[in-house]
Amino acid sequence: MNLNPHNIKLVAVDMDGTFARSDYTYDIPRFKAALARMKNVGCQFVVASGNQYYQLRSHFPGYHHELSFIAENGAFVKDKEELVFSANIS
């Protein structure tokens, strides 16, 4: 992955069948290496899904404080430790 710090500031990934396999596994060493490179150039990693925040967070043990999450179809948004948005959507 060749990241130019002047171009890419954020990478958002959908979990279900995109970033993660159907059993919610993914290449952890590759993720860790990519995240380290992204952090070095100021690029943010965002996990996006219709799933609940705590379910998504459980797939990234030890990293939830470094990632942003758009969960519950956009009804819950957290940037690292900061709750950005939370709403009840029927």
Coordinates of N, CA and C in Angstrom, one line a residue:
M1 N 0.8 -1.2 0.0 CA 0.0 0.0 0.0 C 0.9 1.2 0.0
N2 N 0.7 2.1 -1.0 CA 1.5 3.3 -1.1 C 0.6 4.5 -0.7
L3 N 0.8 5.0 0.5 CA 0.0 6.2 0.9 C 0.8 7.5 0.8
N4 N 0.2 8.4 0.2 CA 0.7 9.7 0.1 C 0.0 10.6 1.1
P5 N 0.8 11.2 2.1 CA 0.1 11.9 3.1 C -0.6 13.1 2.7
H6 N -0.4 13.6 1.5 CA -1.0 14.8 1.0 C -2.3 14.5 0.3
N7 N -2.6 13.2 0.1 CA -3.8 12.8 -0.6 C -4.9 12.1 0.2
I8 N -4.5 11.0 0.8 CA -5.4 10.2 1.6 C -5.4 10.5 3.0
K9 N -6.5 10.9 3.6 CA -6.6 11.3 5.0 C -7.5 10.3 5.8
L10 N -8.3 9.5 5.1 CA -9.2 8.6 5.7 C -9.5 7.5 4.8
V11 N -9.6 6.3 5.4 CA -10.0 5.1 4.8 C -11.1 4.5 5.6
A12 N -12.3 4.3 5.0 CA -13.5 3.7 5.6 C -13.7 2.4 5.0
V13 N -13.9 1.4 5.8 CA -14.2 0.0 5.3 C -15.5 -0.5 5.9
D14 N -16.3 -1.2 5.0 CA -17.4 -1.9 5.5 C -17.0 -3.3 5.9
M15 N -17.6 -3.8 7.0 CA -17.1 -5.0 7.6 C -17.6 -6.3 6.8
D16 N -18.9 -6.3 6.7 CA -19.6 -7.5 6.2 C -19.2 -7.9 4.8
G17 N -18.4 -8.9 4.6 CA -18.0 -9.4 3.3 C -17.1 -8.5 2.5
T18 N -16.7 -7.4 3.1 CA -15.7 -6.4 2.4 C -14.4 -6.5 3.1
F19 N -14.3 -5.9 4.3 CA -13.0 -6.0 5.0 C -12.8 -7.3 5.7
A20 N -13.9 -7.8 6.2 CA -13.9 -9.1 7.0 C -14.5 -10.2 6.1
R21 N -14.0 -11.4 6.3 CA -14.6 -12.6 5.7 C -16.0 -12.9 6.4
S22 N -16.7 -13.8 5.9 CA -18.0 -14.1 6.4 C -18.0 -14.6 7.8
D23 N -16.9 -15.1 8.3 CA -16.7 -15.5 9.7 C -16.1 -14.4 10.6
Y24 N -16.0 -13.2 10.0 CA -15.5 -12.0 10.7 C -14.0 -12.1 11.0
T25 N -13.3 -12.9 10.3 CA -11.8 -12.9 10.4 C -11.2 -12.1 9.3
Y26 N -10.0 -11.6 9.5 CA -9.3 -10.9 8.6 C -7.8 -11.1 8.8
D27 N -7.0 -10.6 7.9 CA -5.5 -10.8 8.0 C -5.0 -9.8 9.0
I28 N -4.9 -10.2 10.3 CA -4.5 -9.3 11.4 C -3.1 -8.8 11.2
P29 N -2.1 -9.6 10.9 CA -0.8 -8.9 10.6 C -0.8 -7.9 9.5
R30 N -1.5 -8.1 8.5 CA -1.6 -7.1 7.4 C -2.3 -5.9 7.9
F31 N -3.4 -6.1 8.7 CA -4.1 -4.9 9.2 C -3.2 -4.1 10.1
K32 N -2.4 -4.7 11.0 CA -1.6 -4.0 11.9 C -0.5 -3.2 11.1
A33 N 0.1 -3.8 10.1 CA 1.1 -3.1 9.3 C 0.5 -2.0 8.6
A34 N -0.7 -2.1 8.0 CA -1.4 -1.1 7.3 C -1.7 0.1 8.2
L35 N -2.3 -0.3 9.4 CA -2.6 0.7 10.4 C -1.4 1.5 10.8
A36 N -0.3 0.9 11.0 CA 0.9 1.6 11.5 C 1.3 2.6 10.4
R37 N 1.3 2.1 9.1 CA 1.7 3.0 8.0 C 0.7 4.2 7.9
M38 N -0.6 3.9 8.1 CA -1.6 5.0 8.0 C -1.4 6.0 9.1
K39 N -1.1 5.5 10.3 CA -0.9 6.4 11.4 C 0.3 7.3 11.2
N40 N 1.4 6.7 10.6 CA 2.6 7.5 10.3 C 2.4 8.7 9.4
V41 N 1.4 8.6 8.5 CA 1.1 9.6 7.5 C -0.2 10.4 7.8
G42 N -0.8 10.2 9.0 CA -1.9 10.9 9.4 C -3.2 10.5 8.8
C43 N -3.3 9.3 8.4 CA -4.5 8.7 7.7 C -5.3 8.0 8.8
Q44 N -6.6 8.2 8.8 CA -7.5 7.6 9.8 C -8.2 6.4 9.2
F45 N -8.4 5.3 10.1 CA -9.1 4.1 9.7 C -10.4 4.1 10.3
V46 N -11.5 4.0 9.5 CA -12.9 4.0 10.0 C -13.5 2.7 9.7
V47 N -14.2 2.1 10.7 CA -14.9 0.9 10.5 C -16.4 1.3 10.4
A48 N -17.0 0.9 9.3 CA -18.4 1.2 9.0 C -19.3 0.0 8.8
S49 N -20.4 0.0 9.5 CA -21.3 -1.2 9.4 C -22.7 -0.9 10.0
G50 N -23.6 -1.7 9.6 CA -24.9 -1.7 10.3 C -24.9 -2.4 11.6
N51 N -23.9 -3.1 11.9 CA -23.8 -3.8 13.2 C -23.6 -2.8 14.4
Q52 N -23.8 -3.3 15.6 CA -23.7 -2.6 16.8 C -22.2 -2.3 17.1
Y53 N -22.0 -1.1 17.7 CA -20.6 -0.6 18.0 C -19.8 -1.7 18.8
Y54 N -20.4 -2.2 19.8 CA -19.6 -3.2 20.7 C -19.3 -4.5 19.9
Q55 N -20.1 -4.9 19.0 CA -19.8 -6.0 18.2 C -18.6 -5.7 17.2
L56 N -18.7 -4.5 16.6 CA -17.6 -4.1 15.7 C -16.3 -3.9 16.5
R57 N -16.4 -3.3 17.6 CA -15.2 -3.1 18.5 C -14.5 -4.4 18.9
S58 N -15.3 -5.4 19.1 CA -14.8 -6.7 19.5 C -13.9 -7.4 18.4
H59 N -14.0 -7.0 17.2 CA -13.2 -7.5 16.1 C -11.9 -6.8 16.0
F60 N -11.6 -5.8 16.8 CA -10.4 -5.1 16.8 C -9.9 -4.9 18.3
P61 N -9.6 -6.0 19.0 CA -9.2 -5.9 20.4 C -7.9 -5.2 20.5
G62 N -7.9 -4.2 21.4 CA -6.7 -3.4 21.7 C -6.5 -2.2 20.7
Y63 N -7.4 -2.1 19.7 CA -7.3 -1.0 18.8 C -8.5 0.0 18.8
H64 N -9.5 -0.3 19.5 CA -10.7 0.6 19.5 C -10.4 2.0 19.8
H65 N -9.4 2.3 20.6 CA -9.0 3.6 21.0 C -8.2 4.3 19.9
E66 N -7.8 3.6 18.8 CA -7.1 4.2 17.7 C -8.0 4.3 16.4
L67 N -9.2 3.7 16.5 CA -10.0 3.7 15.3 C -11.3 4.5 15.5
S68 N -11.9 4.8 14.3 CA -13.2 5.4 14.4 C -14.3 4.4 13.9
F69 N -15.5 4.6 14.4 CA -16.5 3.6 14.1 C -17.8 4.4 13.6
I70 N -18.4 3.9 12.5 CA -19.7 4.3 12.1 C -20.6 3.1 12.2
A71 N -21.4 3.0 13.3 CA -22.1 1.7 13.5 C -23.6 2.0 13.5
E72 N -24.3 0.8 13.5 CA -25.8 0.9 13.6 C -26.4 1.7 12.5
N73 N -25.9 1.5 11.3 CA -26.4 2.2 10.1 C -26.3 3.7 10.2
G74 N -25.2 4.2 10.9 CA -25.0 5.6 11.1 C -25.6 6.2 12.3
A75 N -26.3 5.4 13.1 CA -26.9 6.0 14.3 C -25.9 6.1 15.5
F76 N -24.7 5.6 15.3 CA -23.7 5.7 16.4 C -22.4 5.9 15.7
V77 N -21.8 7.0 16.1 CA -20.5 7.4 15.5 C -19.5 7.7 16.6
K78 N -18.4 7.1 16.6 CA -17.4 7.3 17.6 C -16.0 7.5 17.0
D79 N -15.3 8.6 17.3 CA -14.0 8.9 16.8 C -13.0 8.6 17.9
K80 N -12.4 7.4 17.9 CA -11.5 7.0 18.9 C -12.2 6.9 20.3
E81 N -12.0 7.8 21.2 CA -12.7 7.7 22.5 C -13.8 8.7 22.6
E82 N -14.0 9.5 21.5 CA -15.0 10.6 21.6 C -16.3 10.1 20.9
L83 N -17.4 10.2 21.6 CA -18.7 9.9 21.0 C -19.1 11.1 20.2
V84 N -19.3 11.0 18.9 CA -19.6 12.1 18.0 C -21.1 12.2 17.8
F85 N -21.8 11.1 17.6 CA -23.2 11.1 17.3 C -23.8 9.8 17.8
S86 N -25.0 10.0 18.4 CA -25.8 8.8 18.8 C -27.3 9.2 18.7
A87 N -28.1 8.4 18.1 CA -29.5 8.7 17.9 C -30.2 7.3 17.8
N88 N -31.5 7.4 18.2 CA -32.4 6.3 18.0 C -33.1 6.4 16.7
I89 N -32.9 5.5 15.8 CA -33.5 5.5 14.5 C -34.4 4.3 14.4
S90 N -35.7 4.6 14.1 CA -36.7 3.5 14.1 C -36.5 2.7 12.8

